CSV table of C-alpha atoms and ligand atoms in Angstrom, one decimal:
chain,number,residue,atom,x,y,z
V,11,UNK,CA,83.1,79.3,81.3
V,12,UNK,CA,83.8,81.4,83.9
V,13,UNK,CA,81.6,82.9,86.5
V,14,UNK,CA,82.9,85.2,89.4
V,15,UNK,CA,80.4,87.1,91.7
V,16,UNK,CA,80.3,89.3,94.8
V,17,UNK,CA,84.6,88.4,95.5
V,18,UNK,CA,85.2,90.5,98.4
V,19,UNK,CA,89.3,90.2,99.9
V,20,UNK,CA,91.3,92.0,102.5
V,21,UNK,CA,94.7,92.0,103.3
V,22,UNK,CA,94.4,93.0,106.6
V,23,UNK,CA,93.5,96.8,106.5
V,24,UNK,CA,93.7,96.7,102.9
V,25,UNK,CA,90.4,96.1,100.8
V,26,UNK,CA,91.8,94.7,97.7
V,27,UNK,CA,88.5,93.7,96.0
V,28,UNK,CA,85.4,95.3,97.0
V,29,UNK,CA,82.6,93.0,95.4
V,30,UNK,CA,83.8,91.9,92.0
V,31,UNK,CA,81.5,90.2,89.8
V,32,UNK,CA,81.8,89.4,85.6
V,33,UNK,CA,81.5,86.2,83.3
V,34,UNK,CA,83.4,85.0,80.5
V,35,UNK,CA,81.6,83.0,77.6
V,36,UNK,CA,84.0,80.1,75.9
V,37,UNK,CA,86.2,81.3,73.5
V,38,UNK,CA,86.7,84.7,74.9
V,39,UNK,CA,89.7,87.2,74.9
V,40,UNK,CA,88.9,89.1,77.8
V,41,UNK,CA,91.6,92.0,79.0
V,42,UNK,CA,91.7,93.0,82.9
V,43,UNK,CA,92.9,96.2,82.7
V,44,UNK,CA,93.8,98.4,85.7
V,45,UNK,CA,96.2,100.7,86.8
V,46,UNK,CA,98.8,99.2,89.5
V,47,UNK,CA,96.9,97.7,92.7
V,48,UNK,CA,93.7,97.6,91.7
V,49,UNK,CA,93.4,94.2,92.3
V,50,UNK,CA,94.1,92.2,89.3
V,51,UNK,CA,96.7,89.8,90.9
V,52,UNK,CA,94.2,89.2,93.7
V,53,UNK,CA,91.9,87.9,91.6
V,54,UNK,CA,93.6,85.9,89.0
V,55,UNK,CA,95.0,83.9,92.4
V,56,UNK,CA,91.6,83.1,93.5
V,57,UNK,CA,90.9,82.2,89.9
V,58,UNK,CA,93.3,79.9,90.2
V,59,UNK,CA,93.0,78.5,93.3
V,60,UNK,CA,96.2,79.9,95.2
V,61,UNK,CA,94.2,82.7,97.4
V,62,UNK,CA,90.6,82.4,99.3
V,63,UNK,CA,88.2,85.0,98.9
V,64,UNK,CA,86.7,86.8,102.1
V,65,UNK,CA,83.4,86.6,100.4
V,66,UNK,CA,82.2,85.2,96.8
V,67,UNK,CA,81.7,82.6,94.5
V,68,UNK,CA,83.9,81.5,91.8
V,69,UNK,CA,82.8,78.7,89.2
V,70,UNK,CA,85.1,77.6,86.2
V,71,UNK,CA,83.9,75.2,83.2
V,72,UNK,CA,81.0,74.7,85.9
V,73,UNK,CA,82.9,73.5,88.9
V,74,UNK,CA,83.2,75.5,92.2
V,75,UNK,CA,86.8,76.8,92.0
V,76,UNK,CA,86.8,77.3,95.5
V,77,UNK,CA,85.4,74.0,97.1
V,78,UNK,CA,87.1,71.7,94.2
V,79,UNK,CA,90.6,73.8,93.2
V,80,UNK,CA,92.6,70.8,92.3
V,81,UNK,CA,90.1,69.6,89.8
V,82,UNK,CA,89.6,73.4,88.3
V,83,UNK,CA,93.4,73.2,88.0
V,84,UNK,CA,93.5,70.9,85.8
V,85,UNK,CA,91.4,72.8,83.5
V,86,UNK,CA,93.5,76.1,83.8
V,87,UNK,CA,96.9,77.6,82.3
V,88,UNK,CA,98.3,79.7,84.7
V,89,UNK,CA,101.3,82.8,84.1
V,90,UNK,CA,101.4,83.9,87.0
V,91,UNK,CA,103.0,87.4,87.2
V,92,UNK,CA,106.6,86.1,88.4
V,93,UNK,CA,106.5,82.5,87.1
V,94,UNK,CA,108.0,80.1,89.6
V,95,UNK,CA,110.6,78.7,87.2
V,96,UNK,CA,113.6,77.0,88.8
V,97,UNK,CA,116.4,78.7,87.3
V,98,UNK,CA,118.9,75.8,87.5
V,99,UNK,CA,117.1,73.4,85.4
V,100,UNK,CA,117.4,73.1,81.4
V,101,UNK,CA,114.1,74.1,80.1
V,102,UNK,CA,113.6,70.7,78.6
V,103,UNK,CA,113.5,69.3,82.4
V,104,UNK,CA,111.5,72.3,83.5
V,105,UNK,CA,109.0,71.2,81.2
V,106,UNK,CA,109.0,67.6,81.3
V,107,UNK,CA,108.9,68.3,85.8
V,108,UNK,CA,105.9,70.6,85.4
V,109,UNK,CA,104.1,67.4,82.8
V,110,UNK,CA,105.0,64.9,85.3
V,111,UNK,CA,103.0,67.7,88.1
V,112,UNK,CA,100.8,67.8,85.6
V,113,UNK,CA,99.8,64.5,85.5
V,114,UNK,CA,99.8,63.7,82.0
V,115,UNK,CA,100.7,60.2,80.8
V,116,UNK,CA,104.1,59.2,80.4
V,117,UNK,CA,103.0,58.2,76.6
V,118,UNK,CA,101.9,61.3,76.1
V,119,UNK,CA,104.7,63.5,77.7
V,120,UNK,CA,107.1,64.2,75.1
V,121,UNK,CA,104.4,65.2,72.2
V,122,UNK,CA,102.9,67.3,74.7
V,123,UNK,CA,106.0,69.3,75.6
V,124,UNK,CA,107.5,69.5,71.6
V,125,UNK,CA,103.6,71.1,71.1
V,126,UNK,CA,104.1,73.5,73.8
V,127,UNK,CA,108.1,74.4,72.7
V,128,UNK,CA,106.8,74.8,69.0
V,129,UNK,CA,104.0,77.1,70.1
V,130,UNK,CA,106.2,79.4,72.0
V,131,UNK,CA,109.3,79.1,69.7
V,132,UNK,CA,111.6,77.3,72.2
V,133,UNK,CA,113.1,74.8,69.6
V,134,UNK,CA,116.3,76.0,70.3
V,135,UNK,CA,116.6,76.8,73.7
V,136,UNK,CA,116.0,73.4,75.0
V,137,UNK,CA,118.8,72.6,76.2
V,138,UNK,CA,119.9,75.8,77.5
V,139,UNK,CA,119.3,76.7,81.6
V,140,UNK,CA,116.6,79.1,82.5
V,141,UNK,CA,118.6,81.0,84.4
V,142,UNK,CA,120.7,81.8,81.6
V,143,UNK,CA,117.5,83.0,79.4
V,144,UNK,CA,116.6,86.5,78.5
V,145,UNK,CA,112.9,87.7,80.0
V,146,UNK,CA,111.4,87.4,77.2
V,147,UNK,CA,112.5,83.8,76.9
V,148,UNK,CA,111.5,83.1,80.2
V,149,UNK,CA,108.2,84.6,79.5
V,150,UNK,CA,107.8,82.0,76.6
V,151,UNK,CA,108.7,79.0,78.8
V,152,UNK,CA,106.3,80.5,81.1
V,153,UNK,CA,103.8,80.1,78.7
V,154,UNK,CA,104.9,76.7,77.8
V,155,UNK,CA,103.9,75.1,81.2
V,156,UNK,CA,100.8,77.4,80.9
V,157,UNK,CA,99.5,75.5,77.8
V,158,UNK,CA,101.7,72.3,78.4
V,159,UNK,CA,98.3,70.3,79.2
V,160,UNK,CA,96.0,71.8,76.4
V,161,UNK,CA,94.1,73.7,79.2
V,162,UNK,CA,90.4,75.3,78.0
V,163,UNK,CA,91.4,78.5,80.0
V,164,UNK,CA,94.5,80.2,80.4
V,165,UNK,CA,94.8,83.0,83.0
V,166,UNK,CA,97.6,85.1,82.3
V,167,UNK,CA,98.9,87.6,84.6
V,168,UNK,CA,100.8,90.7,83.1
V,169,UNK,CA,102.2,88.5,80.2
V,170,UNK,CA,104.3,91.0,78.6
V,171,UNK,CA,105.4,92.8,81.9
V,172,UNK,CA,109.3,93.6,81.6
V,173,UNK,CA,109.7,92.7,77.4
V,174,UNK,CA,111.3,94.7,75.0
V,175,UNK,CA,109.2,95.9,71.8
V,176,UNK,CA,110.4,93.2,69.9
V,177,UNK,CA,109.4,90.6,72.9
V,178,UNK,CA,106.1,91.9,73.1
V,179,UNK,CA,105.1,91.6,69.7
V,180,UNK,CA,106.0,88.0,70.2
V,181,UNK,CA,104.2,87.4,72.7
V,182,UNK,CA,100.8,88.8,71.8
V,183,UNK,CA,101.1,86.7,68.4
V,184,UNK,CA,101.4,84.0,70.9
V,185,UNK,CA,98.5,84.8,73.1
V,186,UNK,CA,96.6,85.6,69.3
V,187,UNK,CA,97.4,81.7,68.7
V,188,UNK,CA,96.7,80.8,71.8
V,189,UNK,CA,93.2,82.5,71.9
V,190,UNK,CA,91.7,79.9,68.5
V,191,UNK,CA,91.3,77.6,71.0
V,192,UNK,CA,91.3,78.6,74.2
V,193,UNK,CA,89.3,81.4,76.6
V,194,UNK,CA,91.8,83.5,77.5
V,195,UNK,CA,91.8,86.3,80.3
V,196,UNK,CA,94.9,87.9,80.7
V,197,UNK,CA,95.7,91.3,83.0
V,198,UNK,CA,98.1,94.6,82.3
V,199,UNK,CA,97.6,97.8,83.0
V,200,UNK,CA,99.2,98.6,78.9
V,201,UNK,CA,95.7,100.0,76.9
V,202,UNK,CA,97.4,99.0,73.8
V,203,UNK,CA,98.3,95.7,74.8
V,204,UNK,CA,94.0,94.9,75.3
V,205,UNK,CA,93.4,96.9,71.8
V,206,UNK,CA,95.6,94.6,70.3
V,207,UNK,CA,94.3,91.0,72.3
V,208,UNK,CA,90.8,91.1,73.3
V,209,UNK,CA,87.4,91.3,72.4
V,210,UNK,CA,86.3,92.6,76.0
V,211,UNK,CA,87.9,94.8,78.7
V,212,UNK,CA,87.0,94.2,82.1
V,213,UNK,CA,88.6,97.7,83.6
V,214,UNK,CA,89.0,97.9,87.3
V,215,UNK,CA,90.0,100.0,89.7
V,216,UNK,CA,90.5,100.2,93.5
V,217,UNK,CA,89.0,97.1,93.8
V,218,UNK,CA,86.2,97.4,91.9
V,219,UNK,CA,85.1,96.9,88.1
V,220,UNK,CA,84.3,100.0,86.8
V,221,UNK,CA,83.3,98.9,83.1
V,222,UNK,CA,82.7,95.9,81.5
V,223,UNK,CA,82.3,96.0,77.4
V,224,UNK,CA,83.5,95.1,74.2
V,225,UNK,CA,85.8,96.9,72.8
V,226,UNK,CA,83.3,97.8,70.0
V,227,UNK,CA,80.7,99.2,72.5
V,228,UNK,CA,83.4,101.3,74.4
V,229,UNK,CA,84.3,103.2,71.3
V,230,UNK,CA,80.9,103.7,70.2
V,231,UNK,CA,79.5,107.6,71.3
V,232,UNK,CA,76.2,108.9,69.8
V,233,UNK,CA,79.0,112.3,68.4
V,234,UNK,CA,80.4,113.4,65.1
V,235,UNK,CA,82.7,115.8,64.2
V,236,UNK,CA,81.9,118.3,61.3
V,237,UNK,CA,84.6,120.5,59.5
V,238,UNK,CA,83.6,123.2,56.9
V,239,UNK,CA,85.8,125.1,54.8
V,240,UNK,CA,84.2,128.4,56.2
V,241,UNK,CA,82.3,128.6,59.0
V,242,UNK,CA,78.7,129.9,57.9
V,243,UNK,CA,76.9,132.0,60.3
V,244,UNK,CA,73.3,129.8,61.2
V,245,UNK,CA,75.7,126.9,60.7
V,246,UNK,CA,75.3,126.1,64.6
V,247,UNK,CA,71.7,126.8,64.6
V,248,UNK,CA,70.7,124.4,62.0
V,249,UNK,CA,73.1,122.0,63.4
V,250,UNK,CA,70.8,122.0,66.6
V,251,UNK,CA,67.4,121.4,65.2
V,252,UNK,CA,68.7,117.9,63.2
V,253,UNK,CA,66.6,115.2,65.0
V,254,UNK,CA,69.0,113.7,67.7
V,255,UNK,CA,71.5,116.1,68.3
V,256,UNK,CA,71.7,117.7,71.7
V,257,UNK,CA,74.4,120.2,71.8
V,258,UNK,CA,77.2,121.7,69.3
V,259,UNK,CA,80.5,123.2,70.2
V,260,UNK,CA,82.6,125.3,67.4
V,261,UNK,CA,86.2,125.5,67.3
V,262,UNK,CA,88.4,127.0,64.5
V,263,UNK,CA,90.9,124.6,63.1
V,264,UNK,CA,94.7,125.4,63.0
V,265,UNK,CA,94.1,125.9,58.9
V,266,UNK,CA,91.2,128.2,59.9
V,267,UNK,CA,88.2,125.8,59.1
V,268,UNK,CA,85.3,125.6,61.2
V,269,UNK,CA,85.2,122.5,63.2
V,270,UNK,CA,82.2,121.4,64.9
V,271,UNK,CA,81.9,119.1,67.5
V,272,UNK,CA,78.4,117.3,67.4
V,273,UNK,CA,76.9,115.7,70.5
V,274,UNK,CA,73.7,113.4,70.1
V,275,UNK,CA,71.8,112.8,72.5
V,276,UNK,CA,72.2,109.0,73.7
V,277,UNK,CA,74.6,106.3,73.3
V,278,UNK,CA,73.1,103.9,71.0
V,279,UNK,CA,70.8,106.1,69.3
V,280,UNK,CA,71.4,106.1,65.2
V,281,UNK,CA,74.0,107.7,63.3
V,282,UNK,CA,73.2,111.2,63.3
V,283,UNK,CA,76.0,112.2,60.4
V,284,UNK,CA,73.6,111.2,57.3
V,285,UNK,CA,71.5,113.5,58.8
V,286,UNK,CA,74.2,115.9,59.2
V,287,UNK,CA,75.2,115.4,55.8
V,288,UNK,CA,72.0,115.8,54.0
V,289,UNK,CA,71.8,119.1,55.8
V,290,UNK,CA,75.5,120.4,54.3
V,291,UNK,CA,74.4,119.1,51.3
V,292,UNK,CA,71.1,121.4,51.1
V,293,UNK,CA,72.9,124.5,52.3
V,294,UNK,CA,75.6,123.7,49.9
V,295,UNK,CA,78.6,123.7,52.6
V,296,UNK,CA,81.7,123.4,51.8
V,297,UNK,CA,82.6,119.8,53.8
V,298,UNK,CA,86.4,119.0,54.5
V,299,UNK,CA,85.8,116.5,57.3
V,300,UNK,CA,82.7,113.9,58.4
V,301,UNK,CA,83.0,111.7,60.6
V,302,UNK,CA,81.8,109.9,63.8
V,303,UNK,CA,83.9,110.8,66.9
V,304,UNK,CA,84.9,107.4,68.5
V,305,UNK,CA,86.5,107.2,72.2
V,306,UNK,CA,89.9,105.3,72.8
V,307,UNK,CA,90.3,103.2,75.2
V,308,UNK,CA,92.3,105.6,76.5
V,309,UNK,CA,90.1,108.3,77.0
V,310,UNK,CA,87.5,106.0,78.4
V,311,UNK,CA,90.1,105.1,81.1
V,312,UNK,CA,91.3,108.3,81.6
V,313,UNK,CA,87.7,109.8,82.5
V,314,UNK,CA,87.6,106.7,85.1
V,315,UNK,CA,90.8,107.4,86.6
V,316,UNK,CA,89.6,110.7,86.9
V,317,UNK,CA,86.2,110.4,88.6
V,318,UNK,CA,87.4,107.2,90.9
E,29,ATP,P1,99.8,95.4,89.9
E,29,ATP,O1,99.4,95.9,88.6
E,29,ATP,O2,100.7,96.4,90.6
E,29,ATP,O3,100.4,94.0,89.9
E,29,ATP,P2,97.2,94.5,90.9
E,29,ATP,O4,96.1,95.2,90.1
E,29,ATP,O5,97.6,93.2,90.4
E,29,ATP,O6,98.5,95.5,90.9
E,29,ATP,P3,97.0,93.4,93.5
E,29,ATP,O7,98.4,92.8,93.5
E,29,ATP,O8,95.9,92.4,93.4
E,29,ATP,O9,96.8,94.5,92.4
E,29,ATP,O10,96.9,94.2,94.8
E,29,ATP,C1,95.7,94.9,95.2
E,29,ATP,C2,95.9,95.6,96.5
E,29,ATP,O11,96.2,94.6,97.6
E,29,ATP,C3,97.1,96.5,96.6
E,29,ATP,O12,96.8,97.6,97.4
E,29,ATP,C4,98.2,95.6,97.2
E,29,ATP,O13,99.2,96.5,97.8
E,29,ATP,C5,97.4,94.8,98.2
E,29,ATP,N1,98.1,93.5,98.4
E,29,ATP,C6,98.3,92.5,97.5
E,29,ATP,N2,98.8,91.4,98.0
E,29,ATP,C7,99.0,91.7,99.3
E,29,ATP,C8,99.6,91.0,100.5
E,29,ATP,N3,100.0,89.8,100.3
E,29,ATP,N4,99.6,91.6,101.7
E,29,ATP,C9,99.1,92.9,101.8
E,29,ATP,N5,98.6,93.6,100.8
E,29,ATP,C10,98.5,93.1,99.6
């Protein structure tokens, strides 16, 4: 649905992407995550057609987003990070401007824009002025002209930036709706906010990805975590010789168990705690804890920021 490769942009001195390349498959919930200027907003415009790339190639539902923009437009919902809405206007205007922009027949117009409002929960705001709205209210009528036209793809840029708790649940159950029939790829730099949303993570940083996964691959490590009620003395040893374990590192607990951190050798490679088990089982330890150790998201982006 969308294929992006080699985007290379300056801004001036500034190398905001330095050769980014992914794809998205239909139907996808894809997060870009990165911390602030890494190069998210860059990309999302030339997504959308509002920025050229230096260098690169951008196709959307199989058009050339850069040589045909208007006609990948019409395809595409776009948030961008500080919607353009016109802060005088009554968001029932708004809306019924951005579906005359939009093109869609006048037949059409008015069961268009009631579908958008009852997606985003704007029944009663209608007549009220944007200006007048709270953020998170603007956010929704944001979204509203981003889905006005039934687009395939909506590109959503820091959705929830600015909301209160409350707002942001809101919105993610929106994007959640949104996502049964659309491909969605949205940007934030919140971890939560792409453990909540997506299916993939796209993390980048200074202008480059860095990762590119599902979430469910990203928390997968080959390591479990052991804890005995005492902490028998070969207890390491025997550890070391099960078949795909490469190193173990002890630790007493804070209720004085022994706590064994279990590395296996290679991602991908079978469990190792049935083996594990089996072996506690025949030396009749004492087990309080077995488990397989999974990464966060968190700590995966925290050992990027840290070796960037
Ligand atoms: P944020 O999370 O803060 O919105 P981002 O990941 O969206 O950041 P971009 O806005 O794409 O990052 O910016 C990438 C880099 O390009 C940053 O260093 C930014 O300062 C720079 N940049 C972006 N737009 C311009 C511009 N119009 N002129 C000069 N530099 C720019």
């Amino acid at each position: 649905m969308i294929e992006v490769s080699g985007l290379k942009k300056s801004y001036g001195s500034v190398e905001a992407l330095r050769g980014v390349s992914f794809d998205i498959a239909e139907g996808e919930v894809v997060g870009l995550l990165g911390p602030n200027g890494a190069g998210k907003t860059t990309i999302m415009k030339i997504l959308t057609g509002y920025l050229q790339p230096d260098e690169g190639t951008v196709s959307i539902g199989g058009l050339d987003a850069l040589r045909q923009p208007q006609a990948v437009q019409a395809q595409l919902g776009y948030l961008p990070e500080n919607a353009p809405l016109y802060p005088e206007l009554a968001v029932q205007d708004y809306l019924l401007m951005i579906a005359e922009l939009r093109l869609i027949p006048e037949t059409e117009r008015l069961a268009r824009i009631s579908e958008a409002v009852y997606a985003t929960n704007l029944q009663e705001h209608l007549t009220r002025t944007i200006g007048t709205l709270s953020k998170g209210f603007r956010q929704r009528v944001g979204l509203a002209q981003a889905i006005l036209h039934k687009p395939k793809i909506l590109i959503l840029d820091e959705p929830t930036l600015g909301l209160d708790p409350t707002q942001i649940v809101d919105i993610r159950r929106l994007v959640r709706r949104m996502a049964e029939h659309s491909t969605i790829l949205f940007s934030t730099h919140i971890l939560s906010e792409v453990e909540a949303l997506c299916d993939r993570v796209i993390i980048l940083m200074n202008g480059q990805v860095k990762t590119d996964a599902r979430l469910s691959e990203l928390a997968a490590t080959p390591n479990a975590v052991l804890v005995l009620s005492e902490g028998p003395k070969d207890a390491e040893r025997l550890l070391r010789e099960v078949t795909g374990v490469k190193e173990v590192h002890y630790a007493q607990t804070r209720e004085g168990y022994a706590a064994y951190r279990i590395l296996g050798r290679r991602r991908g490679q079978r469990d190792i705690c049935p083996a594990i088990y089996e072996l506690a089982r025949e030396q009749n330890w004492t087990l309080r804890e077995l488990r397989r150790d999974v990464r966060t998201l968190e700590s995966v982006f925290n050992e990027m920021a840290t070796s960037a």
